[in-house]
Short mmCIF file of C-alpha atoms in Angstrom, two decimals:
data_model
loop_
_atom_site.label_atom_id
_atom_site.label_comp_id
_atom_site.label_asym_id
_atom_site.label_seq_id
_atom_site.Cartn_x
_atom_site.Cartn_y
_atom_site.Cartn_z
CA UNK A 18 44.74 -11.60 3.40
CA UNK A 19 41.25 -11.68 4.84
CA UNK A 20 38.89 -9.32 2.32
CA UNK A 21 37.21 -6.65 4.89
CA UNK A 22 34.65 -5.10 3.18
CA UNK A 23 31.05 -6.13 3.66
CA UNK A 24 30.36 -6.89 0.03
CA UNK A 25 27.61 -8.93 0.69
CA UNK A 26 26.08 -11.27 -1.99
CA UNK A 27 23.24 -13.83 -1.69
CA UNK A 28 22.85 -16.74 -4.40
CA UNK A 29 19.34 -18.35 -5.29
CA UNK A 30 18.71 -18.74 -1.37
CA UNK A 31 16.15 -21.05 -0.75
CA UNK A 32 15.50 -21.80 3.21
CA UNK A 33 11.89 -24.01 3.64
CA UNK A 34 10.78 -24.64 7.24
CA UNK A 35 9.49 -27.84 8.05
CA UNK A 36 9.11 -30.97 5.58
CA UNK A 37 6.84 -32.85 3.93
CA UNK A 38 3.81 -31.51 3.15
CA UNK A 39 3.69 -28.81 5.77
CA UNK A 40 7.09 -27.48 4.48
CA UNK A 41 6.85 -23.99 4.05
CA UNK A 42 9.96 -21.98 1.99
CA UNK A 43 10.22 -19.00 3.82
CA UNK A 44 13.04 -17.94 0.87
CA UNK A 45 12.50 -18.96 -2.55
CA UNK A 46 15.31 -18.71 -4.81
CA UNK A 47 16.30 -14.76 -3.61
CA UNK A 48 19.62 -13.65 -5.08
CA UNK A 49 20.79 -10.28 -4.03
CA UNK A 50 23.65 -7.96 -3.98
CA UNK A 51 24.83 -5.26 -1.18
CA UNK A 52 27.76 -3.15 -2.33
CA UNK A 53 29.34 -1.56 0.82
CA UNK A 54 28.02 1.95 0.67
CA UNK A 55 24.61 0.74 -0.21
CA UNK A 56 21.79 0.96 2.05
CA UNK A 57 19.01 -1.71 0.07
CA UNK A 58 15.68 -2.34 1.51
CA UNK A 59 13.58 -5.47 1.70
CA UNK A 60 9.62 -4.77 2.12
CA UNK A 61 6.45 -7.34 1.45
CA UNK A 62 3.78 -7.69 3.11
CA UNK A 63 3.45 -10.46 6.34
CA UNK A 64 5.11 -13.80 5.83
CA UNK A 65 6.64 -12.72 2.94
CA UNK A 66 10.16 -14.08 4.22
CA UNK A 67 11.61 -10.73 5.19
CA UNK A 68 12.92 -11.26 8.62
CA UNK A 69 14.15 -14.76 7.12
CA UNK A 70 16.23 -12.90 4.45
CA UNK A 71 17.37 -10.64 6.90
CA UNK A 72 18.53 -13.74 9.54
CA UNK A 73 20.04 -15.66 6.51
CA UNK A 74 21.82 -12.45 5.50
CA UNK A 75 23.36 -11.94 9.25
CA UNK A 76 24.50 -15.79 9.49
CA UNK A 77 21.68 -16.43 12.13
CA UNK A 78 20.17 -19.06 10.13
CA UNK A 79 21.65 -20.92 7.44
CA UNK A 80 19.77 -21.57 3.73
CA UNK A 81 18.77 -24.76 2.84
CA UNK A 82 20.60 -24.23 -0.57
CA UNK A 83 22.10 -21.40 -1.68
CA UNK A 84 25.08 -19.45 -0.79
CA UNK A 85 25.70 -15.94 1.19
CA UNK A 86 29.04 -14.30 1.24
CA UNK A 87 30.46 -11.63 2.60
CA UNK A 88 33.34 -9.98 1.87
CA UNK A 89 35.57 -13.34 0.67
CA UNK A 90 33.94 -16.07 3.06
CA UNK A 91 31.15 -17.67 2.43
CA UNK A 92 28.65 -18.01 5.30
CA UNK A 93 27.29 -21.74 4.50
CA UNK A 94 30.89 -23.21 4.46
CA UNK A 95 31.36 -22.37 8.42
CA UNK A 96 30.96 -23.88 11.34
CA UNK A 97 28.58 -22.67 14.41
CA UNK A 98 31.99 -20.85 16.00
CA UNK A 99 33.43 -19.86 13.00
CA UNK A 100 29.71 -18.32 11.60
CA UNK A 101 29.83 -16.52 15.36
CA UNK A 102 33.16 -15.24 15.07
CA UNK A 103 32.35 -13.63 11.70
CA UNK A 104 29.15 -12.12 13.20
CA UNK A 105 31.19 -10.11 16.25
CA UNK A 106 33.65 -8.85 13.90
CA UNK A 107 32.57 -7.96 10.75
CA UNK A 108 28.55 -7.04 10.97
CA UNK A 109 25.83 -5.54 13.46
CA UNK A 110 22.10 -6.21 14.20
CA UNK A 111 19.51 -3.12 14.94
CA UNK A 112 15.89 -4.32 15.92
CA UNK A 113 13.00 -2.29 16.44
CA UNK A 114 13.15 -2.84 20.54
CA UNK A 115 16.90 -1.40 21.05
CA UNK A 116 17.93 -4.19 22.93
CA UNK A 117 20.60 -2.20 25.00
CA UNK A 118 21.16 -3.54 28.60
CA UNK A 119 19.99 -1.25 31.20
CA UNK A 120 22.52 -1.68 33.52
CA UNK A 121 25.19 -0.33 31.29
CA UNK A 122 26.01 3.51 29.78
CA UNK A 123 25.20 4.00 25.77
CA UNK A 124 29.56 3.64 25.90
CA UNK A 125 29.44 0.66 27.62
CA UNK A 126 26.64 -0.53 25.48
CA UNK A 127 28.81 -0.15 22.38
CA UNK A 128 31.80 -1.07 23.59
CA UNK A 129 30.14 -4.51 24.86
CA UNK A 130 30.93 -6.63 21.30
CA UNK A 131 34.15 -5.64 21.26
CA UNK A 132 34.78 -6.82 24.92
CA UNK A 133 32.68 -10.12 24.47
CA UNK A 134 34.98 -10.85 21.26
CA UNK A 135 38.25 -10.59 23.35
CA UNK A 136 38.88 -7.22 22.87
CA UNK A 137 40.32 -5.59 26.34
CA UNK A 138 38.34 -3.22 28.40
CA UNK A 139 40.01 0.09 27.82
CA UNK A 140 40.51 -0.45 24.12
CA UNK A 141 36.99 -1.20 23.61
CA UNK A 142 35.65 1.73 25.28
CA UNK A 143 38.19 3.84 23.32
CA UNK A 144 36.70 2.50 20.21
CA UNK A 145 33.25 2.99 21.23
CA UNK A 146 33.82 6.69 22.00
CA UNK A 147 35.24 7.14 18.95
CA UNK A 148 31.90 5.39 17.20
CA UNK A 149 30.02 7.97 19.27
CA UNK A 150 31.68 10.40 18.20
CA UNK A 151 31.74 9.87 14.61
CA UNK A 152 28.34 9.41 14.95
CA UNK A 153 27.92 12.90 16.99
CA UNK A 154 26.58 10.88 19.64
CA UNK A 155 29.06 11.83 22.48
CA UNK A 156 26.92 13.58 24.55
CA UNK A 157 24.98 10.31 26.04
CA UNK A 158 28.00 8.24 26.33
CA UNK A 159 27.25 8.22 29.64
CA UNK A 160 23.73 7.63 29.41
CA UNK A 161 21.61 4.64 30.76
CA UNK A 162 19.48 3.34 28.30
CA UNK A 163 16.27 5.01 31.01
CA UNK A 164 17.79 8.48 30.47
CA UNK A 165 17.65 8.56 26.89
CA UNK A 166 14.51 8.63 24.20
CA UNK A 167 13.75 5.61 22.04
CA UNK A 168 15.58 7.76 18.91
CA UNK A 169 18.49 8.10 21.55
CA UNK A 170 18.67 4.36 22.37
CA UNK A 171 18.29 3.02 18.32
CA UNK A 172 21.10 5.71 17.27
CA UNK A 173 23.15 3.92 20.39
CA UNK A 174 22.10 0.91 18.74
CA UNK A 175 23.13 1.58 15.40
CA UNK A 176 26.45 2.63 17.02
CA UNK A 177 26.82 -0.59 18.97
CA UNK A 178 26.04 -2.46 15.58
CA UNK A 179 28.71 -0.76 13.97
CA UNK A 180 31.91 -0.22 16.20
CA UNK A 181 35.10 -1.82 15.64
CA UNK A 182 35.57 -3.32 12.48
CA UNK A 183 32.12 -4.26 11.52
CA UNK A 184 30.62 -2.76 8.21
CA UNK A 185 27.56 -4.79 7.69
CA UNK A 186 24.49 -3.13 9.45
CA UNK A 187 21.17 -5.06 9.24
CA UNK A 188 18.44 -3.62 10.75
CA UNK A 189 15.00 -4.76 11.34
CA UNK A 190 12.01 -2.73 11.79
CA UNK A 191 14.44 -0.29 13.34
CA UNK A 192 11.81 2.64 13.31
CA UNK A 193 9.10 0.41 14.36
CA UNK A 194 8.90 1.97 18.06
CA UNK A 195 8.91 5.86 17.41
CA UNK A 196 6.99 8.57 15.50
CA UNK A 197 7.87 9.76 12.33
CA UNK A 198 10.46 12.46 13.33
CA UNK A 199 12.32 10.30 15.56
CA UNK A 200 12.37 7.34 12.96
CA UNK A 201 13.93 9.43 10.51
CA UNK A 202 16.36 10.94 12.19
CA UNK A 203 17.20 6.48 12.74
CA UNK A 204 17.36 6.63 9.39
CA UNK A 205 19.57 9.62 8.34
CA UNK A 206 21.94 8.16 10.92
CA UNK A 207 21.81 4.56 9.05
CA UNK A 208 21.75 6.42 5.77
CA UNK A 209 25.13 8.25 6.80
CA UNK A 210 27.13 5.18 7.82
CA UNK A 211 26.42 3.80 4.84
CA UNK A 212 27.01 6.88 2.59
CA UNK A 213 31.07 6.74 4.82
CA UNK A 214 30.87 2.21 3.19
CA UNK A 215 29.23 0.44 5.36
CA UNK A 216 26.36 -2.28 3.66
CA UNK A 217 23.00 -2.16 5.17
CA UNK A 218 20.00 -4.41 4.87
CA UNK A 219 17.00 -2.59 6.56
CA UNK A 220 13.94 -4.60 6.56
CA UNK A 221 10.66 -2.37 7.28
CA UNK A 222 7.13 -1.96 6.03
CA UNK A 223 7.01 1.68 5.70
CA UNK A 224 7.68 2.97 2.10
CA UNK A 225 8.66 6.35 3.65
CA UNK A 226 11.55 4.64 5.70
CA UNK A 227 12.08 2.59 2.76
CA UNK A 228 13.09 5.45 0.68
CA UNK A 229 16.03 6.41 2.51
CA UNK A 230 17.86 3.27 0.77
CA UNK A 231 19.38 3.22 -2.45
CA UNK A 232 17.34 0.09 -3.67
CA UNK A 233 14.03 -0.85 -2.56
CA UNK A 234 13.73 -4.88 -2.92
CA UNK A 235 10.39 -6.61 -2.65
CA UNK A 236 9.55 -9.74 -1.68
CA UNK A 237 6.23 -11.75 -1.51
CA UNK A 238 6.10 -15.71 -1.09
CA UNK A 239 10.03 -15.94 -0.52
CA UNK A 240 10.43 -14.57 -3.88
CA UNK A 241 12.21 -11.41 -4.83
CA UNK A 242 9.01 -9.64 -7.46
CA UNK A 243 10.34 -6.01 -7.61
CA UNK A 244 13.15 -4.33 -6.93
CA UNK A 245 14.15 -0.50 -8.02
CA UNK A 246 16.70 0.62 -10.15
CA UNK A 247 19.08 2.99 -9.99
CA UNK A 248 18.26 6.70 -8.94
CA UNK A 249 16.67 9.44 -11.69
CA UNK A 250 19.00 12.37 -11.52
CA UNK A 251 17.39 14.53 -9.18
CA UNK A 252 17.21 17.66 -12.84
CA UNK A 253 15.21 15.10 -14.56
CA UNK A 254 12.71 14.79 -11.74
CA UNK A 255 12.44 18.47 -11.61
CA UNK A 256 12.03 18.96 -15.07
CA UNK A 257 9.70 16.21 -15.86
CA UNK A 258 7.19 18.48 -14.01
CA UNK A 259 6.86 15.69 -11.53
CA UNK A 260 7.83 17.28 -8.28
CA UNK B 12 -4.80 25.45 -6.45
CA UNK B 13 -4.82 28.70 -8.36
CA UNK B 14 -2.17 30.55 -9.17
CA UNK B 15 -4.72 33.68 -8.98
CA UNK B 16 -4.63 33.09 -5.01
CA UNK B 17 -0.71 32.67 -5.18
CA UNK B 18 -0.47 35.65 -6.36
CA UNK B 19 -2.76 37.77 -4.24
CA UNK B 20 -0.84 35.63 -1.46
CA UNK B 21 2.24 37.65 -2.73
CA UNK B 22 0.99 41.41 -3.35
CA UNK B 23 -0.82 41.01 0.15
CA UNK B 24 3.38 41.34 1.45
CA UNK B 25 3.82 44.40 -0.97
CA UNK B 26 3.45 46.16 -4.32
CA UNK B 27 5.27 44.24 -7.30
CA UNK B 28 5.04 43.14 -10.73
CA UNK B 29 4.56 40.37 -13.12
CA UNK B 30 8.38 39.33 -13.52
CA UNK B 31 8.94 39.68 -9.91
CA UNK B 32 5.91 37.56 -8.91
CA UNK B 33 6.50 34.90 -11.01
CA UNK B 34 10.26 34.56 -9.39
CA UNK B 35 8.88 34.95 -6.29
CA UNK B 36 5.79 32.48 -6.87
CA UNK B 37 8.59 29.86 -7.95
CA UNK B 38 10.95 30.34 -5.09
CA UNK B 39 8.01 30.17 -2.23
CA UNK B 40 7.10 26.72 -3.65
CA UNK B 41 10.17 25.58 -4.34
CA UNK B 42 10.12 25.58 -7.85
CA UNK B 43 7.12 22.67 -8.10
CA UNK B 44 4.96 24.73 -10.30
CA UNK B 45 6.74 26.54 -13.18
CA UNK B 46 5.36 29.75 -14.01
CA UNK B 47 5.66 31.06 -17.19
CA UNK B 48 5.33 35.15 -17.69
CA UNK B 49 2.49 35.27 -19.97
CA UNK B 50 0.36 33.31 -16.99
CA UNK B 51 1.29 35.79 -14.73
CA UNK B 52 0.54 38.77 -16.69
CA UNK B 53 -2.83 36.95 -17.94
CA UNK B 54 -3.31 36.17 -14.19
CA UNK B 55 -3.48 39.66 -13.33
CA UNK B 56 -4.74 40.63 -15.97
CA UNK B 57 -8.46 39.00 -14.60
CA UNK B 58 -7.59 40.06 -11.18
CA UNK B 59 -7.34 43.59 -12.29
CA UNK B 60 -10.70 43.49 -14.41
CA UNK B 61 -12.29 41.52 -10.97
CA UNK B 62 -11.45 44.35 -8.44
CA UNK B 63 -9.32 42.43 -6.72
CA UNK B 64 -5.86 43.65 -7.79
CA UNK B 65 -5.02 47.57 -9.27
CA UNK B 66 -2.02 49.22 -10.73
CA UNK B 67 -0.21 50.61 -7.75
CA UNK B 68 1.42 53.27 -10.19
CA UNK B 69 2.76 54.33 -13.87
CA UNK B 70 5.47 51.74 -15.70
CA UNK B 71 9.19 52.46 -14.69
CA UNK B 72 11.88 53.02 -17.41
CA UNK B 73 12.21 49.09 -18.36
CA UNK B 74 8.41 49.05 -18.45
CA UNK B 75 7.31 47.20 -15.26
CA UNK B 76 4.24 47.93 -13.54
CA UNK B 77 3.57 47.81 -9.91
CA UNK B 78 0.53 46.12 -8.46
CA UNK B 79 -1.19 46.33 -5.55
CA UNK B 80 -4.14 43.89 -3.67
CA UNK B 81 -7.23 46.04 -3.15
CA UNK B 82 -9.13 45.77 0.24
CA UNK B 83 -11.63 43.11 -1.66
CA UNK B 84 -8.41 40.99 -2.78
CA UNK B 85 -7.41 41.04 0.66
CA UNK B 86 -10.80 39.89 1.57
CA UNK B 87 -10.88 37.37 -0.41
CA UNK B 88 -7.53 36.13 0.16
CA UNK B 89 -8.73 36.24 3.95
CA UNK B 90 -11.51 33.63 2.95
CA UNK B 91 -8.87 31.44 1.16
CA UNK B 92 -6.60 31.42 4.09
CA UNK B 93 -9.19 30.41 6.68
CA UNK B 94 -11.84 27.65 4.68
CA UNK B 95 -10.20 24.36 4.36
CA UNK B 96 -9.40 23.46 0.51
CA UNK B 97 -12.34 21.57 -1.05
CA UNK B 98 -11.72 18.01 -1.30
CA UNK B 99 -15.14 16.38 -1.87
CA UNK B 100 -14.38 17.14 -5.93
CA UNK B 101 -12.13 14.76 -5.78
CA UNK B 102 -9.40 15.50 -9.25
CA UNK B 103 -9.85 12.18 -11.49
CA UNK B 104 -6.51 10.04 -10.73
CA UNK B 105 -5.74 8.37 -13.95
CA UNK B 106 -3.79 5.66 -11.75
CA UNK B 107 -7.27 4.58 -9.68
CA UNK B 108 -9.05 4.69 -13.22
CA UNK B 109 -6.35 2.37 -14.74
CA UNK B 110 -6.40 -0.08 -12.21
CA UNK B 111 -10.11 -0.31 -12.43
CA UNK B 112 -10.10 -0.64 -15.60
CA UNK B 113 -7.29 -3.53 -15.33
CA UNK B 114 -9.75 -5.81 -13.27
CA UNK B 115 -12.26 -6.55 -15.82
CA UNK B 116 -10.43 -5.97 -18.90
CA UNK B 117 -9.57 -8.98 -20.29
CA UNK B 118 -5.74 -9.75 -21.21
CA UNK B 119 -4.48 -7.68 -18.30
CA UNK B 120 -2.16 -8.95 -15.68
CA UNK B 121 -3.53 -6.96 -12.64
CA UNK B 122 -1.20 -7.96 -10.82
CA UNK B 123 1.76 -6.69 -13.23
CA UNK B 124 0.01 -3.25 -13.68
CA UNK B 125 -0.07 -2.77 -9.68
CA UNK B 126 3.93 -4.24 -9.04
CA UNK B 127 5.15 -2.18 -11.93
CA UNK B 128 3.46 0.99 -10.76
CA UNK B 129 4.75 0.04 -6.99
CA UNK B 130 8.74 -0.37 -8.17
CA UNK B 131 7.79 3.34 -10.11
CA UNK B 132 5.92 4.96 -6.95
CA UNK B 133 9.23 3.51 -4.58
CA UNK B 134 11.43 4.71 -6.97
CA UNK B 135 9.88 8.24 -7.21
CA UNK B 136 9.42 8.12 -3.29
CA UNK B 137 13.06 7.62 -2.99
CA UNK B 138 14.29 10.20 -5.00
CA UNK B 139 12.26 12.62 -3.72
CA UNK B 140 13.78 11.62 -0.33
CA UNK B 141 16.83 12.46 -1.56
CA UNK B 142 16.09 15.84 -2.28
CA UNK B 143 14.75 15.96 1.25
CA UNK B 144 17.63 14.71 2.43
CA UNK B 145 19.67 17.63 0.79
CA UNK B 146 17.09 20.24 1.34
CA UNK B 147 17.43 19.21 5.19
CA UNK B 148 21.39 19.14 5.23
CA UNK B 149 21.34 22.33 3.80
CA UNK B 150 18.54 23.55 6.31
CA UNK B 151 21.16 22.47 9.00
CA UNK B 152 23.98 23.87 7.50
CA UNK B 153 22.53 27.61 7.17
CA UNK B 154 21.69 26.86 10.90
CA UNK B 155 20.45 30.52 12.91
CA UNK B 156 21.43 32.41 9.31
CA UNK B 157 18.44 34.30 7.77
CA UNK B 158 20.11 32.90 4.67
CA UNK B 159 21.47 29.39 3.50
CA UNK B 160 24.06 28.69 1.44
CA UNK B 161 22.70 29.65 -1.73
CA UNK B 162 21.43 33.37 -0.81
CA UNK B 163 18.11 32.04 -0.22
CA UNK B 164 16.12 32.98 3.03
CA UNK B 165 15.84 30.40 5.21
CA UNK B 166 11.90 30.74 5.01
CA UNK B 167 12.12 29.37 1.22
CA UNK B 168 14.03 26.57 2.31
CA UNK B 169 11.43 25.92 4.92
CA UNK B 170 9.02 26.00 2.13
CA UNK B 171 10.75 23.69 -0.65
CA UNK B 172 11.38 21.00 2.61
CA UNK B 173 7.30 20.88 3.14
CA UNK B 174 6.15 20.98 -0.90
CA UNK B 175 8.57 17.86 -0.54
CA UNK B 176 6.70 16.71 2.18
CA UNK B 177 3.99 17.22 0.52
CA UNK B 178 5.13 14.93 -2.19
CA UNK B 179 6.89 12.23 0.07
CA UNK B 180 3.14 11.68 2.06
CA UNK B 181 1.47 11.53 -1.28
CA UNK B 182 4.05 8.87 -3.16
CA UNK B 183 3.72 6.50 0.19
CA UNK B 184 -0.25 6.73 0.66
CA UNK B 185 0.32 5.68 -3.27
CA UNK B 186 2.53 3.07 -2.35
CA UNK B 187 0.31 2.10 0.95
CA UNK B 188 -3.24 1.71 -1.34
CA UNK B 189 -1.40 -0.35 -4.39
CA UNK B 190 -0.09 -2.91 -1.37
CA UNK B 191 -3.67 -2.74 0.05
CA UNK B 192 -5.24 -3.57 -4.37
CA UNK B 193 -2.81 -6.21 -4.34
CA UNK B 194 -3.85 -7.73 -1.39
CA UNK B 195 -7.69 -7.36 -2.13
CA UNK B 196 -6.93 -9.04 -5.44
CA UNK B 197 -5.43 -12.23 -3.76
CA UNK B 198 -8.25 -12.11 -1.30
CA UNK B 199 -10.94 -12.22 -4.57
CA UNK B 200 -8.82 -14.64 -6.12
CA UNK B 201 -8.81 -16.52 -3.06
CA UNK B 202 -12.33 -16.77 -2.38
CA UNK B 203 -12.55 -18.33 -5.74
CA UNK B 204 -13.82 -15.46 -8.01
CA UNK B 205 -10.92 -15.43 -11.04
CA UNK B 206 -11.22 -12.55 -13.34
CA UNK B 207 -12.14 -12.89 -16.88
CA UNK B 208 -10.32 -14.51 -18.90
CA UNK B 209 -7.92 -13.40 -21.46
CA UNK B 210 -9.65 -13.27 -24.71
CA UNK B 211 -11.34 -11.18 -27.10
CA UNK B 212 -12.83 -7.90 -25.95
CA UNK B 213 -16.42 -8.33 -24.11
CA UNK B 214 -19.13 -6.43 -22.64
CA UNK B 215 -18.75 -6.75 -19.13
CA UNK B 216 -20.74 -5.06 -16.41
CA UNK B 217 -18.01 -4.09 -13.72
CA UNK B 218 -17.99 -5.85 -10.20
CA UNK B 219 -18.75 -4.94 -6.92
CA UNK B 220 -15.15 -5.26 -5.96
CA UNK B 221 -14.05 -3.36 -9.04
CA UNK B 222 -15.74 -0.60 -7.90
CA UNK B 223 -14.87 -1.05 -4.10
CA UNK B 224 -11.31 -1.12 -5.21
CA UNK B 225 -12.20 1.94 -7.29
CA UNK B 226 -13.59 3.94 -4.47
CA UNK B 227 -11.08 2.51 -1.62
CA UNK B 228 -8.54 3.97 -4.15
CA UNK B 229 -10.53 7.77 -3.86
CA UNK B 230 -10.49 7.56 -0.33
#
């Protein structure tokens, strides 16, 4: 039986750009762990190979060596259809520009993967609703992407990455476009789905935004140079006089 | 920040005493800075000998006194609440003076001393978001009540969500400056101008950048 959860693991990834003596290696040996329920973080400064974690990650480019599974299949042993297939069905990309298509309501929107994958009209509406809903987002189901804000239209998009059976959310720059208010409300959103198991990978620059995940992972030169621990208990914080 | 104003800041919204204001102190700012009693009383105390605070009547049967601000304590309180806090004086910050330190001294690993203090500051920033996150859940949850879910007016949980604030701004411009030292060190290092070796201790007059980074760190 096919293993659904979005346990997602990457193993001394190394993807380099180019050859010869121009080669570049974007990732450098990264190894890295998403439980699903865990929200981790990737920050590091320009060309530091976070987008390239994050499209190695999602199956949108492959490593040169290493391996990335998810759940019980392993990403570098498909094929271009098969690597697709796994995309639609099991794991949803947020980028800082919404990418919704204008022409269709924030249900429509949502319900689109589901209908590109096979899935039949009315059922994949039914399932977006019910994304929207969980998500409290009912109210602009019938929203065009031009009557809602930009928080409107990345919550949407967070809800299209997410409906159906998919429970690996990676997310880049997702608060890029709006103001600090806005962005975290993105985030509380993201935080939430992963809090009810859903994995997420959110790559941004902000430390702020940053927070919101349960590990912070930092990269510079394709290699993986801090990462944070587990939580202090939030009594010790108090009482070291800290806060 | 002074307690001494704190508490003025209190008896300006009534008559009380020291136990009182101290609970009251710790609630209003969410519990960040700990009173204890003997502060308070000392606190008062001065304010009393200054003319800025009186006894607003005798001790009641379990020996509390009442005090009251007088029309200077208001005054000055007045002042306090209108002039922006002083921040030319600027505190010494023991990280800034560490990392200073770190680029001449010989032996260190700059670069060490500014990643481990980033994966602390992130770490600190995060759980402090966390308690935002559950100060704001429970903001939502006692929604149009004067009172949340703990007895507590909603005013107090107003207050503990923007001392967190507070805290969350002042962990990420932490977090911000030790991307910008690490960043200004490659740059040095870049341009050819290593840093002293590791070796045995030497006088060393410190750099121009040293004390650019030092200052950039004050800003």
């Amino acid at each position: 039986m096919t293993d659904t959860t979005a346990h997602v693991v990457l193993r001394d990834v190394v993807r380099v750009h180019g050859d010869g003596p121009t080669a570049v290696r974007a990732l450098d040996g990264v190894s890295l762990e998403i439980h699903p329920g865990e929200l981790v973080a990737v920050m590091g400064p320009s060309g530091s190979g976070k987008s390239t974690l994050l499209n190695v990650a999602g199956g949108l480019d492959r490593p040169t060596s290493g391996s990335v599974t998810i759940g019980d299949q392993d990403l570098t042993t498909l094929d271009a259809r098969a690597l697709a297939k796994l995309r639609r069905r099991r794991m949803g990309f947020v980028f800082q520009d919404y990418n919704l298509i204008p022409s269709l309501t924030a249900a429509e929107n949502v319900a689109l993967p589901l209908e590109l994958d096979g899935t039949r009209a009315r059922l994949a509406r039914r399932a977006a609703r019910h994304t929207l809903d969980l998500m409290g987002l009912m109210d602009l189901s019938d929203r065009y992407p031009d009557q809602m804000s930009g928080g409107q239209q990345q919550r949407v998009a967070i809800a299209r990455a997410l409906v159906g059976t998919r429970r690996f959310v990676l997310a880049d720059e997702p608060t890029g476009a709006l103001d600090s208010h806005t962005g975290e409300e993105v985030l509380r959103v993201l935080r939430e789905r992963c809090d009810d198991g859903v994995a997420g990978l959110l790559v941004t620059h902000e430390a702020r935004h940053a927070a919101w995940a349960d590990r912070v992972v930092f990269l510079r030169d394709g290699k993986v140079v801090d990462s944070t621990g587990g939580p202090d208990r939030a009594e010790d914080l108090l009482a070291s006089g800290t806060v | 920040m002074s307690v001494r104003l704190g508490l003025m800041a209190l008896l300006a919204e009534g008559d009380s005493y020291g136990a009182r204001l101290r609970a009251d102190f710790e609630a209003r700012t969410g519990g960040t800075w700990p009173l204890n009693v003997g502060q308070v009383y000392t606190t008062l105390d001065r304010l009393v000998r200054d003319g800025l605070v009186e006894q607003a009547g005798e001790a009641d049967d379990e020996g509390r006194i009442p005090y009251r601000l007088t029309d200077p304590g208001r005054a000055e309180l007045g002042v306090w609440w209108t002039t922006p806090v002083d921040r030319s004086s600027t505190p010494r910050d023991e990280l800034a003076i560490k990392l200073a330190l770190a680029v001449t001294a010989p032996g260190v690993d700059v670069r060490t001393v500014v990643q481990d203090q980033r994966t602390s500051t992130l770490r600190h920033l995060r759980d402090l978001t966390r308690l935002k996150r559950d100060a704001l859940a429970r903001a939502e949850g006692s929604g149009e009540r004067t009172t949340d879910g703990d007895g507590q007016p909603a005013e107090q949980g107003l207050a503990w969500l923007l001392v967190l604030e507070n805290l969350v701004f002042a962990a990420e411009a932490e977090a911000r400056w030790l991307d910008h030292v690490e960043s200004t060190l490659a740059r040095h290092v870049a341009l050819g101008r290593p840093r002293p070796p590791a070796g045995p201790p030497q006088r060393t007059t410190p750099t121009a950048d040293a004390a650019s980074a030092h200052l950039e760190g004050n800003r």
